[in-house]
Short mmCIF file of C-alpha atoms in Angstrom, two decimals:
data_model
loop_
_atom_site.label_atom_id
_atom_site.label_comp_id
_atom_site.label_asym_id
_atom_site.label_seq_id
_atom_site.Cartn_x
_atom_site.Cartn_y
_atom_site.Cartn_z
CA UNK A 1 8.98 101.99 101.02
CA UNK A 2 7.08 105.30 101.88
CA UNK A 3 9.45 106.78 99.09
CA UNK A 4 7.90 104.62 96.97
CA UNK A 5 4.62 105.07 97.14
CA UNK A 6 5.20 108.86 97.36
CA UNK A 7 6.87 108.68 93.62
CA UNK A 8 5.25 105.62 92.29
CA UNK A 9 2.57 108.25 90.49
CA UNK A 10 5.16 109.84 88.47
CA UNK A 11 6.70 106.87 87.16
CA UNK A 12 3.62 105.38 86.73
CA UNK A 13 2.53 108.31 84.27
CA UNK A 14 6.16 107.97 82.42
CA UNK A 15 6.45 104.67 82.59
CA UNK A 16 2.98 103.66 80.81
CA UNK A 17 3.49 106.24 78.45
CA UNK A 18 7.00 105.39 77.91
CA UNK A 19 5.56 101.61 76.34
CA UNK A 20 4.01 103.71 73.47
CA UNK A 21 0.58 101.63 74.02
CA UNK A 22 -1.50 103.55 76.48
CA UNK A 23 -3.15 107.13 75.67
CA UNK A 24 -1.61 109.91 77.82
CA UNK A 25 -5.32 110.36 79.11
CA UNK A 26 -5.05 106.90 80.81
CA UNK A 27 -1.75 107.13 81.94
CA UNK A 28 -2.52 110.52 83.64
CA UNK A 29 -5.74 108.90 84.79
CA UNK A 30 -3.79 105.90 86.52
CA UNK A 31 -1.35 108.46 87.90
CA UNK A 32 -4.12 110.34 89.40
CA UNK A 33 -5.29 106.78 91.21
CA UNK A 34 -1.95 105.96 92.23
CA UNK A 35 -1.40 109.68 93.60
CA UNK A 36 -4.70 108.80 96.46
CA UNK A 37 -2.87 106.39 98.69
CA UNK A 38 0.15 108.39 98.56
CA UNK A 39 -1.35 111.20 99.62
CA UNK A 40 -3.67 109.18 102.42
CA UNK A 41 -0.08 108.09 103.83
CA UNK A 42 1.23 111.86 103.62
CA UNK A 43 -1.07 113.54 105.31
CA UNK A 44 -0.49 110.68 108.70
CA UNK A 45 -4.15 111.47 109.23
CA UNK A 46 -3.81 114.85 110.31
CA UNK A 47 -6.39 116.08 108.02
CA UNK A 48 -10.05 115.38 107.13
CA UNK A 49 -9.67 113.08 103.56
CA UNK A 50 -13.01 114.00 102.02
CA UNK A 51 -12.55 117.71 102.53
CA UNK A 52 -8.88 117.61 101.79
CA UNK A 53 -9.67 115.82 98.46
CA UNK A 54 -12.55 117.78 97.41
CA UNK A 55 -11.12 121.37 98.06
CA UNK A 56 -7.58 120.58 96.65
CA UNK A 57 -9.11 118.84 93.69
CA UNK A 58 -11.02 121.97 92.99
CA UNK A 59 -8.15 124.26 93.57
CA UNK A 60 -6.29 121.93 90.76
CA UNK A 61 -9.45 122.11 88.69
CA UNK A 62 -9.25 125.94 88.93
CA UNK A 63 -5.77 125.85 88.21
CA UNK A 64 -6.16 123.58 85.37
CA UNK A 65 -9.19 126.30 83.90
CA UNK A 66 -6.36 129.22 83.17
CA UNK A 67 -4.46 126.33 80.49
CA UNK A 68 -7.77 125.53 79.53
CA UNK A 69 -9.12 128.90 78.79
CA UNK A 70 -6.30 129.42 76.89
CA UNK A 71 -5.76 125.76 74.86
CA UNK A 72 -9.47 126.47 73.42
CA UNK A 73 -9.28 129.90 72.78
CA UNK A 74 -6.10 129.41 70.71
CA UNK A 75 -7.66 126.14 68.56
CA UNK A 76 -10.49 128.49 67.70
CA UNK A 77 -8.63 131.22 66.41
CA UNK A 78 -6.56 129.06 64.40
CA UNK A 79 -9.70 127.21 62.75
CA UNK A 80 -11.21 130.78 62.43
CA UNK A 81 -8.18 131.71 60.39
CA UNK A 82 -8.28 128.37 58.40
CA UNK A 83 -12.02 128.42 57.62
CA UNK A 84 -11.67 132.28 56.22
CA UNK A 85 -8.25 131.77 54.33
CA UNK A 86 -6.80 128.21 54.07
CA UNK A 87 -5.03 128.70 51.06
CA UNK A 88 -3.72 132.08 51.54
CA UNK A 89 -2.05 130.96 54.99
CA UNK A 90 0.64 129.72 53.18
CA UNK A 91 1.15 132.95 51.33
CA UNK A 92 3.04 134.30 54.70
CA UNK A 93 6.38 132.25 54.17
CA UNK A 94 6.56 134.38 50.55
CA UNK A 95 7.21 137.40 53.31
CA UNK A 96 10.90 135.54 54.20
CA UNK A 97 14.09 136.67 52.66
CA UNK A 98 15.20 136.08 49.78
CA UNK A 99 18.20 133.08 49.60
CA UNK A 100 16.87 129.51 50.18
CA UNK A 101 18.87 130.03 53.70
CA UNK A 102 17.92 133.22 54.90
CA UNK A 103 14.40 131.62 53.82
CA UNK A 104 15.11 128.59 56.27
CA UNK A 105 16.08 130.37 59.20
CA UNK A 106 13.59 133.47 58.71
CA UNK A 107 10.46 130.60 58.80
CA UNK A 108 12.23 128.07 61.30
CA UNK A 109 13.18 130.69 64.45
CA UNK A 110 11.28 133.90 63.43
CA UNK A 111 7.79 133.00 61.66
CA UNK A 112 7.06 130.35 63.18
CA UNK A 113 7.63 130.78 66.54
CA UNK A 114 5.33 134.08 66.22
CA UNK A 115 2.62 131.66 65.14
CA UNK A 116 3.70 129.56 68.08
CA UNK A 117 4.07 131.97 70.77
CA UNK A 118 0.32 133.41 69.59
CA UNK A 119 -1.81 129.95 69.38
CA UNK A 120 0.61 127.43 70.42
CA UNK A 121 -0.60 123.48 69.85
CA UNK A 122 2.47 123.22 67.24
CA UNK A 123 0.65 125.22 64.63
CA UNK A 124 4.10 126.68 64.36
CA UNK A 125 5.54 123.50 63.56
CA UNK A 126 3.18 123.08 61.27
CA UNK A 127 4.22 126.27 59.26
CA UNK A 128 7.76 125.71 59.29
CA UNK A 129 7.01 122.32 58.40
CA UNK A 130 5.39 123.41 55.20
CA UNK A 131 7.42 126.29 54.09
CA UNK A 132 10.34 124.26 54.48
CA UNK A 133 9.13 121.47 52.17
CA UNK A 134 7.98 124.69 49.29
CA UNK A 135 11.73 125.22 49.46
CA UNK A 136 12.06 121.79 48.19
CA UNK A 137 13.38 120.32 51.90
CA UNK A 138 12.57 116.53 51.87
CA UNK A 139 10.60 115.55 54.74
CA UNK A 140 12.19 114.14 57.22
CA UNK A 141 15.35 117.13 57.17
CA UNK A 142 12.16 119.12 57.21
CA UNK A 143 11.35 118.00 60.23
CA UNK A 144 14.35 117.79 61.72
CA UNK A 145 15.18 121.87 61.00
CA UNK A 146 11.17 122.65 61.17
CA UNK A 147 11.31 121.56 65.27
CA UNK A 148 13.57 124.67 66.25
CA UNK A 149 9.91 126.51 65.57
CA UNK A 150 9.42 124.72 69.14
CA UNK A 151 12.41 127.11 71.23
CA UNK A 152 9.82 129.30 72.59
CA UNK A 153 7.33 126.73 74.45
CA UNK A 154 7.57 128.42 77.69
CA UNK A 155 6.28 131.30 75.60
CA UNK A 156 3.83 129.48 73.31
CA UNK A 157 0.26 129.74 73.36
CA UNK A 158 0.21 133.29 75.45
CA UNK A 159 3.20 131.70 78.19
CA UNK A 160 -0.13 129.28 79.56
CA UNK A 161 2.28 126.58 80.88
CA UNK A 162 4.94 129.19 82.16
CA UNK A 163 1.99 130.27 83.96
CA UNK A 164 1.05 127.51 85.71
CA UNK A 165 4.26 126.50 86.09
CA UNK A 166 4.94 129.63 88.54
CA UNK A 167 1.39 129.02 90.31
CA UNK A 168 2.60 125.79 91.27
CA UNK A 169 5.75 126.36 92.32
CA UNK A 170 4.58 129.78 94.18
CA UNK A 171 6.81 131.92 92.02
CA UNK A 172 6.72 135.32 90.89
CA UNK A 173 5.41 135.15 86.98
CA UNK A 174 7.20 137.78 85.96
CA UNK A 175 10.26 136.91 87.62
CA UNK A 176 10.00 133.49 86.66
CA UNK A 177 9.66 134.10 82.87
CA UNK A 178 12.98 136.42 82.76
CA UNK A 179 14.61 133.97 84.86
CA UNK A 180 13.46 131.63 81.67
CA UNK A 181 14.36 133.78 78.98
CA UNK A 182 17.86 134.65 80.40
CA UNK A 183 18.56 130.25 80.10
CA UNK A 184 18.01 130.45 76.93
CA UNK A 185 20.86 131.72 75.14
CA UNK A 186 23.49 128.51 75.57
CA UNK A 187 20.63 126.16 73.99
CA UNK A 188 20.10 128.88 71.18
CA UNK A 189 23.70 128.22 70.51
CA UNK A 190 23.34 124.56 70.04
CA UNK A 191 20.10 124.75 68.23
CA UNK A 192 21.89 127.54 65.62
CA UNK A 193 24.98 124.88 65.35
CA UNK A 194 22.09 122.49 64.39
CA UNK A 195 20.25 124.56 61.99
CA UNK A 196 23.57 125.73 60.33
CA UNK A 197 24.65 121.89 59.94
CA UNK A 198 21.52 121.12 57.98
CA UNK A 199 22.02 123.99 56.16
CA UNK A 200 25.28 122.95 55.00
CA UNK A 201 23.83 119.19 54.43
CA UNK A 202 20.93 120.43 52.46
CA UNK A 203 22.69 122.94 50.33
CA UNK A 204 20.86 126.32 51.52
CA UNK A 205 23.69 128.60 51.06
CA UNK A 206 25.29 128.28 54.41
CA UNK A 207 28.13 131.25 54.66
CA UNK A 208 30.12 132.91 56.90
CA UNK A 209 27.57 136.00 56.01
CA UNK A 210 24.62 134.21 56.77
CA UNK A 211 25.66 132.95 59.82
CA UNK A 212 26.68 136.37 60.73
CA UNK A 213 22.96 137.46 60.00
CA UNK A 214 21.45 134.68 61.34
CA UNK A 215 23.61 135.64 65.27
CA UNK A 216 22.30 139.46 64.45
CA UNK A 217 18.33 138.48 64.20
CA UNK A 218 18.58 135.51 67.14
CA UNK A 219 20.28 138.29 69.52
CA UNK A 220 17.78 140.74 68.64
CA UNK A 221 14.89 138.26 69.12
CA UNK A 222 16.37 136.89 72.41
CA UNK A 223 17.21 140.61 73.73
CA UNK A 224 13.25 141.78 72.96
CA UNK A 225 12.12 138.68 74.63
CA UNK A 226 14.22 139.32 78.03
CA UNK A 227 12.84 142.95 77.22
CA UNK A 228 9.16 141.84 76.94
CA UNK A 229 9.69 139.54 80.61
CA UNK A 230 11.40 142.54 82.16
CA UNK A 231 9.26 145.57 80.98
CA UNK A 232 5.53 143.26 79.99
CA UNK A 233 4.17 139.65 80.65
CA UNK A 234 4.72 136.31 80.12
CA UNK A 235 1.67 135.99 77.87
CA UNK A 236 3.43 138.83 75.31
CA UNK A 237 6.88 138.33 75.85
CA UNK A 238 6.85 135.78 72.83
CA UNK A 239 4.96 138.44 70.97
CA UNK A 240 7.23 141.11 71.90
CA UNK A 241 10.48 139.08 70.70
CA UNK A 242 8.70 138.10 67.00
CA UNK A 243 6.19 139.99 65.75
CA UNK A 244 8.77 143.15 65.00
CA UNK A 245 10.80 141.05 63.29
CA UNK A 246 8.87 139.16 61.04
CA UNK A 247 7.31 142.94 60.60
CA UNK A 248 11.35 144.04 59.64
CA UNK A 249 11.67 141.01 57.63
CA UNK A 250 8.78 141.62 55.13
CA UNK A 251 10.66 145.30 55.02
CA UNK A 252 13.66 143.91 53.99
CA UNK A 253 12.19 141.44 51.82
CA UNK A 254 13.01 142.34 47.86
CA UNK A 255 9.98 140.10 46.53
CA UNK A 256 7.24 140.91 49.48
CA UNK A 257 3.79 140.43 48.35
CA UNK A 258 1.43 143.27 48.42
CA UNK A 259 0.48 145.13 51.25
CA UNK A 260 -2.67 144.47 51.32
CA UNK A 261 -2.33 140.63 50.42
CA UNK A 262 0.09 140.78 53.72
CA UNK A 263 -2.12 142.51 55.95
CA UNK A 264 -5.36 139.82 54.40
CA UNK A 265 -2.99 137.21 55.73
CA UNK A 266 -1.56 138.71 59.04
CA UNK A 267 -4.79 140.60 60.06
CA UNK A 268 -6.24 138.11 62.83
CA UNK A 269 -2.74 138.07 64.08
CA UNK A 270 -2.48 142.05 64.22
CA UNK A 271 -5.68 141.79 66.17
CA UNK A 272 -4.13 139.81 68.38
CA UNK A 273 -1.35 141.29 69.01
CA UNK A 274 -2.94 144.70 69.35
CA UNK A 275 -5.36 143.92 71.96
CA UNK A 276 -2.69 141.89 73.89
CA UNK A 277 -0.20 144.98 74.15
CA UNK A 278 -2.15 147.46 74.66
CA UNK A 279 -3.66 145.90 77.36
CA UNK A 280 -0.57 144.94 79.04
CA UNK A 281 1.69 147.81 77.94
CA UNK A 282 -1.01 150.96 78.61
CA UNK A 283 -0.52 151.07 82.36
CA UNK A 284 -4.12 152.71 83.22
CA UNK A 285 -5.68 150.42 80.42
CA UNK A 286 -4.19 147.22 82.38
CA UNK A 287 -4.36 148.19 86.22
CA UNK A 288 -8.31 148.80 85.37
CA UNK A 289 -8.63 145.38 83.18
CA UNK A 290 -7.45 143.68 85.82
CA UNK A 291 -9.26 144.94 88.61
CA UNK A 292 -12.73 144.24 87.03
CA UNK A 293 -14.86 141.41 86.62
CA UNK A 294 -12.24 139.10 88.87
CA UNK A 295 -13.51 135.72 89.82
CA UNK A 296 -11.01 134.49 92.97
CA UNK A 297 -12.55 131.35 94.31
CA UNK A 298 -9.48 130.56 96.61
CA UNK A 299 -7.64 132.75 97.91
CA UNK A 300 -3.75 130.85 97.58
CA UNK A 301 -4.90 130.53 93.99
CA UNK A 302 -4.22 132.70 90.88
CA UNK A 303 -7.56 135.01 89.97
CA UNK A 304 -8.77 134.70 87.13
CA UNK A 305 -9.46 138.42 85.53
CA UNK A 306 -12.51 138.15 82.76
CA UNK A 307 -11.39 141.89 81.06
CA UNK A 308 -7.51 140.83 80.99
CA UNK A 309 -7.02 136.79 80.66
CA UNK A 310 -5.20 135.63 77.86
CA UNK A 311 -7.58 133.29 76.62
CA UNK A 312 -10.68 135.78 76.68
CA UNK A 313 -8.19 137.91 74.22
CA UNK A 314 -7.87 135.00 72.10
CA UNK A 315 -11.48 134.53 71.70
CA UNK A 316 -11.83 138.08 71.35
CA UNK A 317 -9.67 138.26 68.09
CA UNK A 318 -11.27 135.18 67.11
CA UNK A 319 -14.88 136.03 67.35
CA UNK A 320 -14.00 139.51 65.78
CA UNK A 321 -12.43 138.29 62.86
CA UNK A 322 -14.98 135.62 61.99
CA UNK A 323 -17.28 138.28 62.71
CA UNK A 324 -15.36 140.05 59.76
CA UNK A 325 -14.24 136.84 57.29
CA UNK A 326 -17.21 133.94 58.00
CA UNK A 327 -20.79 133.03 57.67
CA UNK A 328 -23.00 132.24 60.40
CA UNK A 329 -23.30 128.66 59.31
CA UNK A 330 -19.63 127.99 59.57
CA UNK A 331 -19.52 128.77 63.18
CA UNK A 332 -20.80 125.04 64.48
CA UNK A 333 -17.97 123.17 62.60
CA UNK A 334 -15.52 125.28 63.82
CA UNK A 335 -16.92 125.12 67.75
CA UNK A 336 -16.91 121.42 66.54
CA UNK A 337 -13.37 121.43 64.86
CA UNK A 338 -12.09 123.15 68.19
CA UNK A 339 -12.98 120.33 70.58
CA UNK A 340 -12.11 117.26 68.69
CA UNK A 341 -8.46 118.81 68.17
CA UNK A 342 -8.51 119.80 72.12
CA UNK A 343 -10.17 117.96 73.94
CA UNK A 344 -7.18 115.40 74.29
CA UNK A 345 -5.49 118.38 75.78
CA UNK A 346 -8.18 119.68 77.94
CA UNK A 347 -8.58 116.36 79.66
CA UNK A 348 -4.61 115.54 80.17
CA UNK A 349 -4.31 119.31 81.77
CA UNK A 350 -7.15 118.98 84.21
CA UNK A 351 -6.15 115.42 85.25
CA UNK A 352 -2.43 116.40 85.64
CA UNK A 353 -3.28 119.22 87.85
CA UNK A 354 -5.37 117.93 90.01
CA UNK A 355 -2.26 115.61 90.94
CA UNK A 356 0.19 117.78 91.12
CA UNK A 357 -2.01 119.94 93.38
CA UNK A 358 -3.20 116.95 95.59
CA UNK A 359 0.46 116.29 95.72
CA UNK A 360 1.87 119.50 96.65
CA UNK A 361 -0.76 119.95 99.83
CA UNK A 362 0.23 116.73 100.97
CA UNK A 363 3.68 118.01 101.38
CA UNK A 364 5.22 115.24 98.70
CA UNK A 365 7.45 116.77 96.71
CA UNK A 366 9.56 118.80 100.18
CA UNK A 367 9.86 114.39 101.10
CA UNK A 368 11.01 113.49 97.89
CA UNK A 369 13.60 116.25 97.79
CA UNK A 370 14.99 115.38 100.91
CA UNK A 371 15.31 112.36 100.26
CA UNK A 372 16.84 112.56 96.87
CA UNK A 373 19.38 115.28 98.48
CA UNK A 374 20.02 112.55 101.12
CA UNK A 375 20.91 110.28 98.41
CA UNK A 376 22.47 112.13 95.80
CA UNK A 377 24.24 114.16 98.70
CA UNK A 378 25.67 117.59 96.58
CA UNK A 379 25.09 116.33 93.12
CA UNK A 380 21.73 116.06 93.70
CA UNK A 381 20.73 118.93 91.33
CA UNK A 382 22.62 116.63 88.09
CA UNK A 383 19.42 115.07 88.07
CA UNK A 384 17.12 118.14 87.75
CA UNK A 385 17.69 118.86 84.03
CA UNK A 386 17.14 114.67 82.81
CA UNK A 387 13.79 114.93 84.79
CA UNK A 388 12.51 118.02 83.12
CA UNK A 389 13.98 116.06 79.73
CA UNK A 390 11.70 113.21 81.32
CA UNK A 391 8.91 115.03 82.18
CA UNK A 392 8.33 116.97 79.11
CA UNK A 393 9.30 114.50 76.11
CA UNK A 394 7.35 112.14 77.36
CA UNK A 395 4.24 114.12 78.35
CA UNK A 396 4.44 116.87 75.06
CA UNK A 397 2.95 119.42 77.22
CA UNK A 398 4.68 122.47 79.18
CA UNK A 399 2.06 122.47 81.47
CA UNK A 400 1.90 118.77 82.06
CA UNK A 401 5.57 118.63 82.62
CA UNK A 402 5.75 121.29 85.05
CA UNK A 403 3.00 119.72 87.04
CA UNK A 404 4.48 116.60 87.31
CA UNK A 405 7.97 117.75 88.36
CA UNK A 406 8.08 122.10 89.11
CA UNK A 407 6.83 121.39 92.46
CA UNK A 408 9.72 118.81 93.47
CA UNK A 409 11.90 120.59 91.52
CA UNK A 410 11.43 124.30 93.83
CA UNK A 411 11.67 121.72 96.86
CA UNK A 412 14.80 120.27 95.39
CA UNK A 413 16.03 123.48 94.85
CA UNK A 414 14.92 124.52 98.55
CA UNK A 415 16.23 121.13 100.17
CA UNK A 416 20.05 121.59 98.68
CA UNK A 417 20.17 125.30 99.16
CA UNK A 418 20.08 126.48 95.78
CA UNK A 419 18.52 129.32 94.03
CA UNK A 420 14.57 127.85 93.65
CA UNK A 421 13.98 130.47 90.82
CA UNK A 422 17.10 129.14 89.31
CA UNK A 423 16.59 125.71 89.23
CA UNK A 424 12.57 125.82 88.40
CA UNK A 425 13.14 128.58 85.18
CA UNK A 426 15.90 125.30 84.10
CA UNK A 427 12.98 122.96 84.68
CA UNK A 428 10.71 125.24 82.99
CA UNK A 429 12.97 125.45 79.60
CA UNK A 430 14.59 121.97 79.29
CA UNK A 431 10.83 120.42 79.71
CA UNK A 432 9.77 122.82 77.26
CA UNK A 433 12.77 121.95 74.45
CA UNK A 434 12.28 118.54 75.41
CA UNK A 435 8.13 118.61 74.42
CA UNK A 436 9.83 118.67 70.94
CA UNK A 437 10.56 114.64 70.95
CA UNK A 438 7.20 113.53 72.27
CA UNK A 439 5.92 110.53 70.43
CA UNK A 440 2.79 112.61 69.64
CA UNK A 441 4.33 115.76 68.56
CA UNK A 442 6.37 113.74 66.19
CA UNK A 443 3.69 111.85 64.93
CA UNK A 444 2.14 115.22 64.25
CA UNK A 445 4.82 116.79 62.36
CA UNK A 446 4.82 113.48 59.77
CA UNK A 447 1.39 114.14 59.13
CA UNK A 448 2.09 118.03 58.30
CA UNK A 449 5.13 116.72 56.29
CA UNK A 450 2.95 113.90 54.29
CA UNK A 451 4.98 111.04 55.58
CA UNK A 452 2.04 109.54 58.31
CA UNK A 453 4.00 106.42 60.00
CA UNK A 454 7.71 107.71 59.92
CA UNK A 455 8.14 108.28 63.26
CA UNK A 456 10.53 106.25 63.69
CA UNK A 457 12.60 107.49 60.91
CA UNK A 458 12.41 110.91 62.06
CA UNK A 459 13.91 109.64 65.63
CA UNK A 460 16.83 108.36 63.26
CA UNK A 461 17.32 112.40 62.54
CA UNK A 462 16.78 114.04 65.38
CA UNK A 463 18.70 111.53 68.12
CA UNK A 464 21.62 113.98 68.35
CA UNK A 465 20.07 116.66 69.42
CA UNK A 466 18.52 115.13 72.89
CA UNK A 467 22.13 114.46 74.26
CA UNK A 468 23.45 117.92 73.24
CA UNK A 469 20.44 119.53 74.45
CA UNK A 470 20.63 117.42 77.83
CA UNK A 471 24.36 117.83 78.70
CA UNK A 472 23.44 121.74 77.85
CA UNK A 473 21.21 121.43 80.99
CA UNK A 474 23.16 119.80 82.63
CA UNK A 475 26.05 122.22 82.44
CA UNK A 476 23.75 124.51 83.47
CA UNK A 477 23.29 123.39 86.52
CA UNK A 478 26.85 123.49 87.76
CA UNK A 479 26.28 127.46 87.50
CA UNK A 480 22.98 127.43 89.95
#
């Protein structure tokens, strides 16, 4: 019974959000409730409830602020960039190769997933999404390829939720995001056999040359992201891996645009990405960034470094290229545009880790494990990779799905003796690929596709892929 009440948050949270009827924001709300009594019975009255409350809420709170930082930061640069130059963002797919394949790919694992690993929020999707359907995609296959602009959550939007995934779980960042990036390569492989199947469906040109290419530029963008864990940060590493390429592919590109129409189109993005690595990568530049203006409130908690944060560098670029591209009038509908499109997201990420954190000090998830591993006896890390899969399709948020689950997941790990960086970088990327099929992501990409209401049609396209993806994980696991 105590079992029960110790997990009943979780499936609360997936279960009302599972019925399609109730808001994530009230599901995580009603989670939160259901997470008090659970964490009254925890604790066996060994600690002081108000002051265990309070001070854990706030350390979630504070926790929460780093996602936060960065989920704002990222919608303004993005409305910055639309308000300057909405019709020339488009322009950027003209960059791709030249063949209506080459095209496909270049936009659906390269382009995009720049865009994604800079702002994150699916504005990558949204790209792909769009230069997919100029090719003359329909929309639903354009959905259906456009999603692989999703591979690089647990880098997207500066690494945020990769980041709070290794605060909760008390993991080494660094560590943690190579341990990521080296999981990646076996799903790669299945989401390549799925991009080169609707190739061949569509008609794109699908040849043994092309595929050729298409293994040459995913090993080279999978080698510079281990590269940028290993020898940078989480919050570039996503950078690292796709900003020389897509730089490479307008190179190689026959029918590029003009310099300077490129760098009109790329420039908030070379801000970006200029600031970012030379603040990381310039060792004297980044030891003194990050020793200045530090605000530490709790001591077992991440700082939170005003010079260096990701976020702050977002808001950087953005304020210096509206500085550059906008009129002073234009800057309260954009503060405007920013929280109506986040504020969804700010709310869900506070709420969710407040639980987890509430959760975690009560010493929760180290019960649950052992008592799963009781259960489940030696196969009880099967079930790791279908609750990441839980976790993040039904949540649509990286962060949110390693709050709910990281923390039981590293006691999982802990409880049947296997490697806890292991098992959380697997919980880390299956949540991630599995953010894909959340209701609300979908609904999102039939709105940038111009099919609002089709969600359930694009389910109809995309079913294979969850089982292929899952049993991926799962095979995974037999390796940990």
């Amino acid at each position: 019974m105590q079992i029960l009440l110790y997990i009943a948050p979780i499936i609360l949270v997936i279960g009302l959000v599972a019925t399609g009827r109730v808001p994530l924001v009230r599901a995580s709300l009603a989670g939160l409730v259901a997470t008090v009594p659970a964490v009254i019975v925890a604790l066996h009255g060994e600690r002081d409830l108000v002051s265990f409350f309070f001070v854990e809420s706030l350390k979630g709170a504070w926790l929460a602020w780093h996602a936060i930082a960065v989920t704002l930061a990222g919608l303004t640069v993005h409305h910055v960039i639309q308000a300057a130059a909405p019709e020339r963002q488009t322009e950027a797919t003209e960059a791709a190769p030249v063949s209506p394949h080459r095209r496909a790919f270049f936009l659906s694992f390269i382009a995009s997933g720049l865009i994604e690993c800079a702002i994150g929020f699916g504005v990558g999707f949204a790209l792909a999404i769009h230069g997919l359907r100029r090719l003359g995609v329909a929309p639903l296959p354009a959905i259906a390829v456009g999603l692989l602009s999703q591979m690089l959550v647990p880098w997207g939007g500066l690494g945020i939720g990769t980041t709070i995934g290794a605060a909760l779980g008390h993991l080494p960042l660094q560590q943690f995001g190579l341990y990521s990036a080296s999981l990646m390569p076996p799903f790669v492989v299945v989401l390549l056999g799925w991009f080169w199947w609707w190739s061949h469906r569509l008609g794109l040109g699908l040849s043994a040359k092309n595929m050729a290419l298409d293994l040459v530029w995913t090993c080279a963008m999978f080698g510079l992201l281990w590269l940028g864990n290993r020898f940078a940060s989480v919050d570039t590493a996503g950078l690292i891996a796709t900003a020389p390429l897509v730089a490479l592919g307008w190179l190689l590109d026959r029918n590029r645009p003009p310099l300077k129409t490129m760098l009109r189109v790329t420039l908030p993005y070379l801000l970006l990405i200029g600031v970012l690595l030379s603040t990381r990568l310039i060792t004297p530049l980044s030891q003194l960034l990050q020793s200045v203006a530090i605000m530490r409130p709790f001591d077992d908690m991440p700082a939170f470094p005003w010079a260096y944060q990701a976020g702050v560098m977002l808001l950087l670029t953005a304020i210096a290229y509206g500085a550059l591209t906008l009129k002073p009038r234009q800057t309260g509908g954009i503060l405007r545009q920013t929280w109506a499109a986040g504020r969804i997201a700010v709310a869900t990420t506070l709420i969710f880790l407040v639980m987890a954190r509430l959760m975690a000090a009560s010493g929760i998830p180290a019960e649950l494990a052992q008592a799963w591993q009781g259960f489940a006896g030696s196969h009880a890390l099967l079930a790791t990779p279908l609750f990441a899969a839980v976790a993040g399709g039904l949540t649509g948020s990286n962060t949110a799905s390693n709050s709910l689950m990281l923390p039981l997941q590293a006691a999982l790990a802990g409880s049947a003796g296997a490697n806890v960086m292991w098992v959380s970088a697997l919980q880390n990327v299956t949540g991630s690929l599995f953010t894909t099929f959340f209701p609300g992501k979908v609904a999102m990409a039939c709105a940038f596709a111009g099919i609002a209401g089709g969600e359930r049609h694009v389910y109809r396209y995309v079913v294979l892929l969850m089982p292929v993806l899952l049993i991926t994980a799962v095979l995974l696991t037999l390796f940990l």
